[in-house]
mmCIF file of C-alpha atoms in Angstrom:
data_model
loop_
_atom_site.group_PDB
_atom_site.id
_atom_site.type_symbol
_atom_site.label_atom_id
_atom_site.label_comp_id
_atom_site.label_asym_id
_atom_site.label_seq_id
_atom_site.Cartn_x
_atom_site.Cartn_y
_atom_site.Cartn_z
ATOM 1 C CA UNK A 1 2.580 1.226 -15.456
ATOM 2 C CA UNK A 2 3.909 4.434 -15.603
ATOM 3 C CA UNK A 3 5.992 4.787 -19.485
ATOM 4 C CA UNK A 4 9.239 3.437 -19.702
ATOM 5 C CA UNK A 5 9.012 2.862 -16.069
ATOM 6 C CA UNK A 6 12.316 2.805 -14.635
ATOM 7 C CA UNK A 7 13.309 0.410 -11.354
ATOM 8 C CA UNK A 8 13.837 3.123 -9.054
ATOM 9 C CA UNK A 9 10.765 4.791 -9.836
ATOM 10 C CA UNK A 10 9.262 1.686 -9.403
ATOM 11 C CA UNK A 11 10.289 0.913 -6.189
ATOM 12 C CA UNK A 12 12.610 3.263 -4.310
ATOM 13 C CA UNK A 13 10.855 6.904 -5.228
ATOM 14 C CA UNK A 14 7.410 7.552 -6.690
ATOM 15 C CA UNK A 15 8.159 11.018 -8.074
ATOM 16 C CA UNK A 16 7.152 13.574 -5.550
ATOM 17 C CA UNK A 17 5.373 16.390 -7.153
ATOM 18 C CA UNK A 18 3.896 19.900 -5.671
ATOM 19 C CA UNK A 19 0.174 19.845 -3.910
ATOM 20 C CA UNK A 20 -2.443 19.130 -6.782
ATOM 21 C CA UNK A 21 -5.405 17.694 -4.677
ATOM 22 C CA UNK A 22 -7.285 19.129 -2.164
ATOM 23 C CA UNK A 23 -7.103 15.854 -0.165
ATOM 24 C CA UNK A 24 -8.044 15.313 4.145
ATOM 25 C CA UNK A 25 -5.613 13.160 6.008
ATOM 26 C CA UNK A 26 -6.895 11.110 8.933
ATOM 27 C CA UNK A 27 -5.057 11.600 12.293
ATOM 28 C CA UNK A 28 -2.846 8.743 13.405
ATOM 29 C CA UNK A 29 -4.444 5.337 14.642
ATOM 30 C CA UNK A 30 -3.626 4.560 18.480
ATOM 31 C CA UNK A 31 -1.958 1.497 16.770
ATOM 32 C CA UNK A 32 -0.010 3.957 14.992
ATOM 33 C CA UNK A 33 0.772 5.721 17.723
ATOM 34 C CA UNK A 34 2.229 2.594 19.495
ATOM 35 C CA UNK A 35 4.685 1.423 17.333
ATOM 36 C CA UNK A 36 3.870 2.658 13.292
ATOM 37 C CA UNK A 37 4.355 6.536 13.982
ATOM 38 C CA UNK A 38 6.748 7.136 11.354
ATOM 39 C CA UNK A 39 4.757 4.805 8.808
ATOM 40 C CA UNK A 40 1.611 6.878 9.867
ATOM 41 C CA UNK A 41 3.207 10.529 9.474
ATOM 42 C CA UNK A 42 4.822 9.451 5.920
ATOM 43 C CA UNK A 43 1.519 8.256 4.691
ATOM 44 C CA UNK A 44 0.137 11.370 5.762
ATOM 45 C CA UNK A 45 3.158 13.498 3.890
ATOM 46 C CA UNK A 46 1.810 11.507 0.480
ATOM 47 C CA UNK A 47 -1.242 12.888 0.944
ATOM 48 C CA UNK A 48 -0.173 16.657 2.024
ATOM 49 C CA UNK A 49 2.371 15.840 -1.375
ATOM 50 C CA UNK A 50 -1.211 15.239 -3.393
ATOM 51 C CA UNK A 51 -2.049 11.960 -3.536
ATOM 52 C CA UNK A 52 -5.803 11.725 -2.551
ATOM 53 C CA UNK A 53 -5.478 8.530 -0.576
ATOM 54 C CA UNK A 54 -3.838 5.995 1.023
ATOM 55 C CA UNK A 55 -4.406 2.680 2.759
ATOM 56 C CA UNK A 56 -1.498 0.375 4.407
ATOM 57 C CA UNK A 57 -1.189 -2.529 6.202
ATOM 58 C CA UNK A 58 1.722 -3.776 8.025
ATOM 59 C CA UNK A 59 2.619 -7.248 9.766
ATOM 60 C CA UNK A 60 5.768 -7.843 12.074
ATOM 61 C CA UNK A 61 5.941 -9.382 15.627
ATOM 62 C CA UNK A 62 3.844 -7.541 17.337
ATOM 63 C CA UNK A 63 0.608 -8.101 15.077
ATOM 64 C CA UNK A 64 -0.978 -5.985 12.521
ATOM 65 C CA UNK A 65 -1.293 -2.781 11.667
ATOM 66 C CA UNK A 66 -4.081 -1.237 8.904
ATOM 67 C CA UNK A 67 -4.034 2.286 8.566
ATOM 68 C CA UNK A 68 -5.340 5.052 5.751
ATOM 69 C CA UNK A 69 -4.731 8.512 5.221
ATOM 70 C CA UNK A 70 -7.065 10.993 2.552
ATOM 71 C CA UNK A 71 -9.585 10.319 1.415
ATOM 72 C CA UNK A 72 -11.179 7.738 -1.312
ATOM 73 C CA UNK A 73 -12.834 9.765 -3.260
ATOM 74 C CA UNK A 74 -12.462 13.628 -4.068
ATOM 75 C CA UNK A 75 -16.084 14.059 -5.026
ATOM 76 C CA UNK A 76 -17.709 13.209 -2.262
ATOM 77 C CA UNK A 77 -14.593 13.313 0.184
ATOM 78 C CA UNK A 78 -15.255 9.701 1.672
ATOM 79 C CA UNK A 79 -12.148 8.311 3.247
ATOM 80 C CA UNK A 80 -10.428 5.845 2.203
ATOM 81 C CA UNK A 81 -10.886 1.831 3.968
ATOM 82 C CA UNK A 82 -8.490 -0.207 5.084
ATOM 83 C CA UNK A 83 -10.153 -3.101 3.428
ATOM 84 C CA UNK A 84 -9.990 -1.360 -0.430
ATOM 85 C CA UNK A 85 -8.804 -3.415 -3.241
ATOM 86 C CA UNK A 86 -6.899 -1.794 -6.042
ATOM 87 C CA UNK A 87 -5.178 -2.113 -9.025
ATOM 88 C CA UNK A 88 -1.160 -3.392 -8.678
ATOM 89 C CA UNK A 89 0.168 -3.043 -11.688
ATOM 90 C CA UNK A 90 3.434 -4.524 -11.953
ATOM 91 C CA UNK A 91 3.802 -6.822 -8.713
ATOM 92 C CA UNK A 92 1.764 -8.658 -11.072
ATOM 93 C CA UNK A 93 5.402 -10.033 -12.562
ATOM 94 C CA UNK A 94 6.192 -11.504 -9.002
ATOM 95 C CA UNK A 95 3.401 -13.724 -9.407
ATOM 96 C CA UNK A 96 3.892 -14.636 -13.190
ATOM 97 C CA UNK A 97 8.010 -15.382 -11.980
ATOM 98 C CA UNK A 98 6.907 -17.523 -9.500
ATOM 99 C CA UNK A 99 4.648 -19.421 -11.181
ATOM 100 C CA UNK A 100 7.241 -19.848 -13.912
ATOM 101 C CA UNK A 101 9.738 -20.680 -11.343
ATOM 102 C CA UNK A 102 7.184 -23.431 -10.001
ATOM 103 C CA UNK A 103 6.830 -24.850 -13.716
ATOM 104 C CA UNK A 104 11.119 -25.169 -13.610
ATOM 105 C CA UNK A 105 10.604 -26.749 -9.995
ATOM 106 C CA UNK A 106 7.848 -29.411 -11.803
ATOM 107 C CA UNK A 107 10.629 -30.204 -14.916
ATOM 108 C CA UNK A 108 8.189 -28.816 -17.498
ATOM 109 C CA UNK A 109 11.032 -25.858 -18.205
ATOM 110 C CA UNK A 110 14.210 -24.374 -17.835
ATOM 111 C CA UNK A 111 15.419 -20.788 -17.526
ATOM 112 C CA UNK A 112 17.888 -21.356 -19.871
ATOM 113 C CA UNK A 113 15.191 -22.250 -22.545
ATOM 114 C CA UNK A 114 14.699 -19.470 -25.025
ATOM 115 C CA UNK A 115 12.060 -17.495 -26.322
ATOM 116 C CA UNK A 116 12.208 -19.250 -29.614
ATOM 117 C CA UNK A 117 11.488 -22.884 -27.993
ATOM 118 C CA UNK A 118 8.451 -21.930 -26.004
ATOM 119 C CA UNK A 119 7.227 -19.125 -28.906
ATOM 120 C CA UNK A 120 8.224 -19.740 -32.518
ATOM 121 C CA UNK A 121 8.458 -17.115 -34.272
ATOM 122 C CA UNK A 122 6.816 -14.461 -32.043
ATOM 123 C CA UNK A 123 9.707 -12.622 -31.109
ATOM 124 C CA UNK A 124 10.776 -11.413 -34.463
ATOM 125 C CA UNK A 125 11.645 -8.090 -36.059
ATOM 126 C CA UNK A 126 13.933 -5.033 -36.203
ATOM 127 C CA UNK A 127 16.883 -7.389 -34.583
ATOM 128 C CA UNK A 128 14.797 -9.307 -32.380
ATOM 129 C CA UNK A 129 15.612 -12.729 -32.458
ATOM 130 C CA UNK A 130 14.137 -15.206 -29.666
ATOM 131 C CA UNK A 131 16.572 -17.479 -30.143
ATOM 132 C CA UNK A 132 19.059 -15.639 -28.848
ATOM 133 C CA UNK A 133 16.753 -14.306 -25.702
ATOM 134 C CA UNK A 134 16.442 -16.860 -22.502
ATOM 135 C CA UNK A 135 13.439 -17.228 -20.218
ATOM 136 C CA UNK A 136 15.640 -16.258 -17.550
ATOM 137 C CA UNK A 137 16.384 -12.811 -19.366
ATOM 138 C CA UNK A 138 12.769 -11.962 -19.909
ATOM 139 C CA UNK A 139 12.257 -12.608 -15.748
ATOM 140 C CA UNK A 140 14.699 -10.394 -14.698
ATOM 141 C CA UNK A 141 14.801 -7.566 -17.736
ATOM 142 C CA UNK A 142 18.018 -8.143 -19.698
ATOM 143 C CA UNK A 143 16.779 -9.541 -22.746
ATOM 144 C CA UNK A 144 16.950 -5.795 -24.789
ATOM 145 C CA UNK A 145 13.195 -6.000 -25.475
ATOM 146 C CA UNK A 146 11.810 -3.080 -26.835
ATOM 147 C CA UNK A 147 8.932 -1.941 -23.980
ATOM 148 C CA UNK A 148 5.987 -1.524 -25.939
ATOM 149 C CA UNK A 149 4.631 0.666 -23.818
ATOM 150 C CA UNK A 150 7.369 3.150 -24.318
ATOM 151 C CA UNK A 151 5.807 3.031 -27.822
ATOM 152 C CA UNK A 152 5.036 6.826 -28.698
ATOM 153 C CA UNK A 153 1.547 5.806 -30.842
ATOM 154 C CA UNK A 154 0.860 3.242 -28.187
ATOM 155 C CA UNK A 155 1.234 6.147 -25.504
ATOM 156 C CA UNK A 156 -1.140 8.685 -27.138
ATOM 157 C CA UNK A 157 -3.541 6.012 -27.643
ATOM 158 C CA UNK A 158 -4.022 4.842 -24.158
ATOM 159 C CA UNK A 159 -2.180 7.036 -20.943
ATOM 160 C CA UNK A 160 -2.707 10.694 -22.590
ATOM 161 C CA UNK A 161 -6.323 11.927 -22.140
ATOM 162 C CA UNK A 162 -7.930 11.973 -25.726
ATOM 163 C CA UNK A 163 -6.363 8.500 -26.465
ATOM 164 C CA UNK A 164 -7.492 7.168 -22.538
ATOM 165 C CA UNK A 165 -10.614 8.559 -23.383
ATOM 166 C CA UNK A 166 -11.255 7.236 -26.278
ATOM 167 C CA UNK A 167 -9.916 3.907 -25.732
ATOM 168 C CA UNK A 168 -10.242 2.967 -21.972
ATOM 169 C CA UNK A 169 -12.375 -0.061 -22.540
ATOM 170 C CA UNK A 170 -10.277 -1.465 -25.682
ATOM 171 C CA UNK A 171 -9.091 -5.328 -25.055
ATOM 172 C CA UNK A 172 -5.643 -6.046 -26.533
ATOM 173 C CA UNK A 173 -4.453 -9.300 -26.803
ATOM 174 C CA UNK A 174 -1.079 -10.068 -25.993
ATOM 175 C CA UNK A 175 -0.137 -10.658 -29.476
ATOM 176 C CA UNK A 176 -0.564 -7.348 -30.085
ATOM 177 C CA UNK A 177 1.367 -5.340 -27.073
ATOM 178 C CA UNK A 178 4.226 -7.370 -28.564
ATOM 179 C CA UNK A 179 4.158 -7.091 -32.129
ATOM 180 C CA UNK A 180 4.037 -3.217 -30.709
ATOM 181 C CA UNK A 181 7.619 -3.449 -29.391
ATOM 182 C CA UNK A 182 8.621 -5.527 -32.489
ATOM 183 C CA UNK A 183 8.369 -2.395 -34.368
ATOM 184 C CA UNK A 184 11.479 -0.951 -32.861
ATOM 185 C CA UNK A 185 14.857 -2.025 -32.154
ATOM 186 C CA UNK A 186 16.487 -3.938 -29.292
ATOM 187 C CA UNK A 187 17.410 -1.697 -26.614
ATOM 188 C CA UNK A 188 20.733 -3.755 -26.168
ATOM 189 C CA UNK A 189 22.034 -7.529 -27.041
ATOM 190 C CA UNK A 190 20.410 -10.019 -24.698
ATOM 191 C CA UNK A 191 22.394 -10.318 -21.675
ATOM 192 C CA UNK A 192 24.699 -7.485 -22.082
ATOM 193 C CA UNK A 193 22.413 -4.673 -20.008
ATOM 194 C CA UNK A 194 19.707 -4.113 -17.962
ATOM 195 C CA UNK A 195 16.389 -2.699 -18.874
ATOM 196 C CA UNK A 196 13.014 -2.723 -17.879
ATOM 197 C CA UNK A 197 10.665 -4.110 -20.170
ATOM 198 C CA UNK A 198 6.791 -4.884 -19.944
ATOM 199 C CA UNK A 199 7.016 -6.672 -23.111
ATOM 200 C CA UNK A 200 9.164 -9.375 -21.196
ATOM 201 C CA UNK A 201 6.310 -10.328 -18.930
ATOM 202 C CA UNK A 202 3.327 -10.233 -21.492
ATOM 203 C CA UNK A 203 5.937 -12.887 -22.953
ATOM 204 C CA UNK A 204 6.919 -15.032 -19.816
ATOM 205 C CA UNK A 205 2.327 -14.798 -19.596
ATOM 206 C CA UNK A 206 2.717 -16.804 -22.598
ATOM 207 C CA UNK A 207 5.255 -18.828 -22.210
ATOM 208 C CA UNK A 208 2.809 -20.085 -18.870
ATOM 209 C CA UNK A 209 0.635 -20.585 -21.135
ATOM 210 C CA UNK A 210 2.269 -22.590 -23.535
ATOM 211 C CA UNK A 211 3.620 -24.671 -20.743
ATOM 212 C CA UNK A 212 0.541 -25.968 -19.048
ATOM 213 C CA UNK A 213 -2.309 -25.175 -21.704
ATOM 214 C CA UNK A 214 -4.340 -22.972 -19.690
ATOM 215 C CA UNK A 215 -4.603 -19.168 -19.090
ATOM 216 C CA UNK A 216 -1.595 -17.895 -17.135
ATOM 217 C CA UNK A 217 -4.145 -16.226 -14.954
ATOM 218 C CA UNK A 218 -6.007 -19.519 -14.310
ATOM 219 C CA UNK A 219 -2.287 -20.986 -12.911
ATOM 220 C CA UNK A 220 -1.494 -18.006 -10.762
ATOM 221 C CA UNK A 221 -5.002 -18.774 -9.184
ATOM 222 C CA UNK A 222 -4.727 -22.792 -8.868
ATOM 223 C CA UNK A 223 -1.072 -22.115 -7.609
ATOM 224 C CA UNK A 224 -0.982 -18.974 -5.602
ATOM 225 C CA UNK A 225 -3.870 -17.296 -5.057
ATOM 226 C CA UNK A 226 -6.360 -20.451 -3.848
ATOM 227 C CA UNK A 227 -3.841 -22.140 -1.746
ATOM 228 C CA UNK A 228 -2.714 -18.730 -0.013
ATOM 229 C CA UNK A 229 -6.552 -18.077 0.692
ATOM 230 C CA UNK A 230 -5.935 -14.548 -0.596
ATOM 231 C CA UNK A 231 -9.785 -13.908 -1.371
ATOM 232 C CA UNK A 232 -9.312 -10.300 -2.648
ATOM 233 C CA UNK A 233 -6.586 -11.253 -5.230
ATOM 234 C CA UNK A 234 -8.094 -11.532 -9.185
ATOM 235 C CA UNK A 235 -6.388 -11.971 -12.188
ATOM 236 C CA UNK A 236 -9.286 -9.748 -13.920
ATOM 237 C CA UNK A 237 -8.563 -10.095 -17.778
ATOM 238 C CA UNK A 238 -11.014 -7.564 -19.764
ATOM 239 C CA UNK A 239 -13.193 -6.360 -17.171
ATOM 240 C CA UNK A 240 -12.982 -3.078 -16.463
ATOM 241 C CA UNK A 241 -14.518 -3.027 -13.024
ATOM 242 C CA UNK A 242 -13.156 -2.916 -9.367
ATOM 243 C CA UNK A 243 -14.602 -4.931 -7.102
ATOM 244 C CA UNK A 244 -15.881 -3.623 -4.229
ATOM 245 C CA UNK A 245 -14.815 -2.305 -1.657
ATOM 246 C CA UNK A 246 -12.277 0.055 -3.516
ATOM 247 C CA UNK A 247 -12.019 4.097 -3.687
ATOM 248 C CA UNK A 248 -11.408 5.854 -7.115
ATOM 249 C CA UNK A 249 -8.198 6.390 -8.950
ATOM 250 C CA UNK A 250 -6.888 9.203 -10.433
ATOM 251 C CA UNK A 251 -4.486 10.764 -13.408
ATOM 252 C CA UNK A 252 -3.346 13.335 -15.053
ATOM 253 C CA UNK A 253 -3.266 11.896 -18.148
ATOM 254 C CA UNK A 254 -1.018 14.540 -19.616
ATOM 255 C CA UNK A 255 3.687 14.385 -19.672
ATOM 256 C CA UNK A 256 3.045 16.763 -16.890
ATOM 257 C CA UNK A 257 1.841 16.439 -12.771
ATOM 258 C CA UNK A 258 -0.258 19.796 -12.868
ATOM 259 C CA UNK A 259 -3.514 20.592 -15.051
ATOM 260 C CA UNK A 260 -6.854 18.984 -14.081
ATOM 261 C CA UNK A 261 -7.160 15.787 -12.578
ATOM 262 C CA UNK A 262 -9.283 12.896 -13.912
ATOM 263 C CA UNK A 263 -11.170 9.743 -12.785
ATOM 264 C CA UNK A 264 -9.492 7.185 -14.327
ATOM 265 C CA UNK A 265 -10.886 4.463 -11.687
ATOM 266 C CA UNK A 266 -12.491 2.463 -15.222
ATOM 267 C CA UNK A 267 -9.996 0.608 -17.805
ATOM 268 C CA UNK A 268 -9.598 -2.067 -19.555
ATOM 269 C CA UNK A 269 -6.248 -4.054 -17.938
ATOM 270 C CA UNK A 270 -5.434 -6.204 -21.047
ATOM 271 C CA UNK A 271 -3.504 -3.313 -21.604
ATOM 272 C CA UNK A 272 -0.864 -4.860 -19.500
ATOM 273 C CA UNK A 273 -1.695 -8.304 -18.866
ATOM 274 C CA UNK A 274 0.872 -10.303 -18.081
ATOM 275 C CA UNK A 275 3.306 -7.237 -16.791
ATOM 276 C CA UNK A 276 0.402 -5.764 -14.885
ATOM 277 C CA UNK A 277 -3.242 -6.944 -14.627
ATOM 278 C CA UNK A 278 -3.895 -7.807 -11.276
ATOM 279 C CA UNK A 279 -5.829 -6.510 -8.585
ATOM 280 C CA UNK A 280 -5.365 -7.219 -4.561
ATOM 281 C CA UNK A 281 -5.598 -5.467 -1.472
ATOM 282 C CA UNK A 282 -2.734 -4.831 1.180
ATOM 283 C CA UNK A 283 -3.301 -8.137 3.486
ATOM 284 C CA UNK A 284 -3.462 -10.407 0.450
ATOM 285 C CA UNK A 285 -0.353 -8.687 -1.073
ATOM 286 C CA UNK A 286 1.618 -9.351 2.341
ATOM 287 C CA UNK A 287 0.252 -12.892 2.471
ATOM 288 C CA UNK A 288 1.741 -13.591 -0.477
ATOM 289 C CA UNK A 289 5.075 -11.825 -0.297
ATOM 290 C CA UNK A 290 5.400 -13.316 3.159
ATOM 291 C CA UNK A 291 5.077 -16.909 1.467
ATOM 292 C CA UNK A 292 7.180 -16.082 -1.228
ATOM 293 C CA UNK A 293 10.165 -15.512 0.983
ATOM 294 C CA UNK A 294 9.898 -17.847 3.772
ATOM 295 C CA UNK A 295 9.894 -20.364 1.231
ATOM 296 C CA UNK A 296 6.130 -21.540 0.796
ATOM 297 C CA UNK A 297 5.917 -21.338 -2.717
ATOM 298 C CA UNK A 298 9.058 -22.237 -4.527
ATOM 299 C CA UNK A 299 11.901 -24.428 -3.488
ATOM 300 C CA UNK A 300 15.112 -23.499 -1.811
ATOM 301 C CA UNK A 301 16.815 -23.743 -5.212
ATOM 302 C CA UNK A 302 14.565 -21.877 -7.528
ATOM 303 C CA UNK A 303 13.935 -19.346 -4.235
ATOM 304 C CA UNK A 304 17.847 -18.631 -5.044
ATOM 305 C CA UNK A 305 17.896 -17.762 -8.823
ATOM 306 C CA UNK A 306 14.864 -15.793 -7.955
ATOM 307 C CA UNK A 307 16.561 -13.231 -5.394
ATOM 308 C CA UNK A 308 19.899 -13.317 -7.464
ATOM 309 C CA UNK A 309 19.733 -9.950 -8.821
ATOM 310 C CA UNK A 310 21.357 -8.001 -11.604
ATOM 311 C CA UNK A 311 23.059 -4.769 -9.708
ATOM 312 C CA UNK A 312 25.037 -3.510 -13.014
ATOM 313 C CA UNK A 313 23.288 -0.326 -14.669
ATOM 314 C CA UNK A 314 21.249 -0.082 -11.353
ATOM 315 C CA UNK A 315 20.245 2.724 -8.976
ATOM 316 C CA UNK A 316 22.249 2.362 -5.757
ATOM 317 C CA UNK A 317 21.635 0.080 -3.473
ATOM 318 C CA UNK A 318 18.593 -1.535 -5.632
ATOM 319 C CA UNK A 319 19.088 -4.563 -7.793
ATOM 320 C CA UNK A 320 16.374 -6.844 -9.887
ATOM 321 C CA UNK A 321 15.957 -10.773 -8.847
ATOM 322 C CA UNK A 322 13.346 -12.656 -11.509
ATOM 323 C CA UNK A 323 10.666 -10.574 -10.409
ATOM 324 C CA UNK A 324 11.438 -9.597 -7.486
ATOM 325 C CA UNK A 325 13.676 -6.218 -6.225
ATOM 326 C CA UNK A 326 15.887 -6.026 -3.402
ATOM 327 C CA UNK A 327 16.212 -2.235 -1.543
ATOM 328 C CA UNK A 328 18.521 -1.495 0.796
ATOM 329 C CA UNK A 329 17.469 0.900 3.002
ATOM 330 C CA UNK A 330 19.285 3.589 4.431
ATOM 331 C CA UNK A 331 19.496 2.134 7.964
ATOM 332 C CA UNK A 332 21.274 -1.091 6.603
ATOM 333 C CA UNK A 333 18.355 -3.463 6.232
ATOM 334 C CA UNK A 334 17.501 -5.308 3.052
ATOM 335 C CA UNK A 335 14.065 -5.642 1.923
ATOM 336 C CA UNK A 336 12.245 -7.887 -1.181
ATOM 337 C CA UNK A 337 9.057 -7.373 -2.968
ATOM 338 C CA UNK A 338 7.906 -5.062 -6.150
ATOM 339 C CA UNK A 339 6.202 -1.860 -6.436
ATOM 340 C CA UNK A 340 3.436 -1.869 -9.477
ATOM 341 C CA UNK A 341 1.782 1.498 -11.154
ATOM 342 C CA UNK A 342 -0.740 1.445 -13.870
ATOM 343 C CA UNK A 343 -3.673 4.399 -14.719
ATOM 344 C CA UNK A 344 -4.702 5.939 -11.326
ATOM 345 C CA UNK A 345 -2.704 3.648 -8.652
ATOM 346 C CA UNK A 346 1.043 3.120 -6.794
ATOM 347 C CA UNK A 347 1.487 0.293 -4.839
ATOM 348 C CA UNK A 348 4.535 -1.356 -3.419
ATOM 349 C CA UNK A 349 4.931 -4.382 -1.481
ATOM 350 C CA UNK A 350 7.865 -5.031 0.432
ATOM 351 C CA UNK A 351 9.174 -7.623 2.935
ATOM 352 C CA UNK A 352 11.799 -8.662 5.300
ATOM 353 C CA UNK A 353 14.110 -11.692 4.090
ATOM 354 C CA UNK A 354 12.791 -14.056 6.177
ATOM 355 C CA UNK A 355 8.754 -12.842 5.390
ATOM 356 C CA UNK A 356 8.239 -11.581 9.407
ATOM 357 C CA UNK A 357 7.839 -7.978 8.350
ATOM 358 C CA UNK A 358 5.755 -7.080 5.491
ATOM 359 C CA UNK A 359 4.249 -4.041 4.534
ATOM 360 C CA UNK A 360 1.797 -3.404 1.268
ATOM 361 C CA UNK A 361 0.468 0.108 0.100
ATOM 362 C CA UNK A 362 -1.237 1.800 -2.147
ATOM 363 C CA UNK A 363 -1.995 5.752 -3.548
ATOM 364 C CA UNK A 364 -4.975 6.461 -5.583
ATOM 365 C CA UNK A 365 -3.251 8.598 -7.896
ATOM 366 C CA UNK A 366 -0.316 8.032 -10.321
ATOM 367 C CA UNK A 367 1.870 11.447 -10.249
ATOM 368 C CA UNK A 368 2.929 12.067 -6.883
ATOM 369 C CA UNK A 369 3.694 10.852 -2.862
ATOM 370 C CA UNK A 370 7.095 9.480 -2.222
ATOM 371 C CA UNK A 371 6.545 5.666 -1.435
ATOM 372 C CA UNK A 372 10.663 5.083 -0.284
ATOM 373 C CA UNK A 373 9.244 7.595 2.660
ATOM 374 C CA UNK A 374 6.514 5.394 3.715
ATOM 375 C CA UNK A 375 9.497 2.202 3.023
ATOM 376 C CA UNK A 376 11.886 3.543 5.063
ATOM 377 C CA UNK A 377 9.273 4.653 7.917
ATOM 378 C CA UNK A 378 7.882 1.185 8.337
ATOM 379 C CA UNK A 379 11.045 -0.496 8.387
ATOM 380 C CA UNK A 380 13.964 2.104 9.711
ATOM 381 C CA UNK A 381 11.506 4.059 11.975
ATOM 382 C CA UNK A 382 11.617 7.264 9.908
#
């Protein structure tokens, strides 16, 4: 999770930056060729933009479509497989919002709970106050919560190179990410803006938590992940491997995109648990988002505060659900799902209202390919 990540960095542009790899892209599938062209020839762009890597899978009407591009690792130049799993950062939170949704669903909460009721005390400091703060706010980013990991000690420590270095394999607990952001000020009164926050996940983790008695993780896997069958999704904690098979994942570990490049493919995820944790691979990821919006997982009425999205202070033509972003994309269609970065990996997920057409992605690398391109190719045709 990229610092101070912003939505439409998130989802609608991953900042395109000069060529910084020396990185091989595979020619074009004969799948590709028959109806995923465009999808195939952006893909390939990221990869002539500097991203080492990338692996795609699509699902519509007529079947589905894997694909790659680059190569998996720079070393030894291996390419990239279209069964890798990787690191998704923050489509993590569409997972932790449904699963809170679910508990709403069940009677065991309300949105319109606060902070305060669920975490005494916790959300405290510098003019936070949980009890003015709503579960609903910390779902869909307008609570003012300071994002610890816009936090300039908590930055050196773990994205720039000594600190990463240093401190890769640390475990945080949750406790502390937020006592991080209580150090600073609100970035607005709850309710009156829109910002996004990682602190407001690592909370709504808690809150799971608090709800059920058992590991939030543990609850997106009895609800989600188990009955979806999606058998390369993990909720991984502390450990600091990937399972296989995956490629390597690369930074820059620096404010810049130039200067050497660094394998980063090892780290310690408690660093964003709750906002960003998780680890999956493109079919599971479209599984899932396919589910989520044909109505599998959450009832019609909870399925309706989710997509109802805050458009003030947005980008245009993006706005935030609980979890969950809607793009619209420049040939009129709307899509739903979440894009995710953390150390060494992009991904984005994206589907079609009614769940038909999915498409999940990821780049090994965390400064550079345009992932609206390889949106807007899948679904617009260029």
């Amino acid at each position: 999770m990229p610092v101070r990540m912003k939505l439409i960095a998130a989802i609608a542009v991953v900042v395109t930056a000069g060529l910084a790899l020396p990185a091989v892209a595979a020619p074009a599938s004969s799948s590709a060729r028959a109806g995923h062209r465009p999808t195939q020839e952006a893909m390939d762009a990221a990869v002539g933009d500097g991203v080492p890597g990338v692996v795609a899978q699509a699902q519509d009407r007529q079947g589905t479509w894997k694909a790659v591009s680059g190569v998996g690792d720079i070393q030894t130049e291996k390419p990239r497989s279209v069964r890798d799993r990787y690191r998704v950062g923050s489509i993590t939170k569409t997972f932790v919002a449904t699963v809170v949704l679910q508990l709403e669903a069940e009677g065991q909460l309300s949105l319109d709970d606060t902070v305060e009721q669920w975490l005494p005390g916790l959300v405290l400091g510098h003019g936070h106050d949980g009890r003015s703060i709503t579960l609903r706010q910390l779902l869909n980013h307008t609570s003012g919560i300071y994002d610890y990991r816009a936090d300039e000690t908590f930055r050196r420590t773990y994205a720039l190179k000594d600190g990463f270095f240093e401190h890769r394999y640390d475990t945080l607990s949750p406790y502390e990410l937020i006592q991080v952001a209580m150090r600073h000020e609100p970035d607005f009164a709850p309710g009156t803006s829109w910002n996004y926050s990682n602190t407001n996940y690592v909370l709504a983790g808690l809150v799971v938590e608090k709800a059920t008695g058992n590991p939030y993780g543990d609850e997106i896997r009895h609800r989600i992940i188990e009955p979806l069958n999606l058998h390369a999704t993990t909720v991984p904690g502390a450990s600091t491997k990937m399972p296989h098979p995956s490629s390597r994942a690369y930074g820059k570990l620096a404010d810049t995109d130039t200067g050497p490049t660094y394998d980063v493919t090892e780290i310690n995820p408690s660093v964003a648990h709750a906002a960003g944790e998780m680890i999956s691979d493109s079919g599971d990821l479209n599984r899932f988002y396919s589910a989520l919006l044909a109505g599998k997982l959450l009832p019609a009425q909870q399925l309706a505060a989710m997509k109802t999205t805050v458009e003030e202070g947005m980008p245009p033509h993006v706005g935030y659900g609980l979890g969950i972003m809607k793009l619209e994309l420049t040939c009129g269609l709307t899509v739903w799902g979440h894009s995710g970065s953390i150390r060494g990996s992009s991904s984005a997920a994206v589907t079609t209202e009614d769940g038909r057409h999915v498409l999940a992605f990821n780049f090994n690398n965390d400064w550079s390919g345009d992932s609206r391109a390889v949106i807007e190719a899948e679904f617009c045709g260029y």
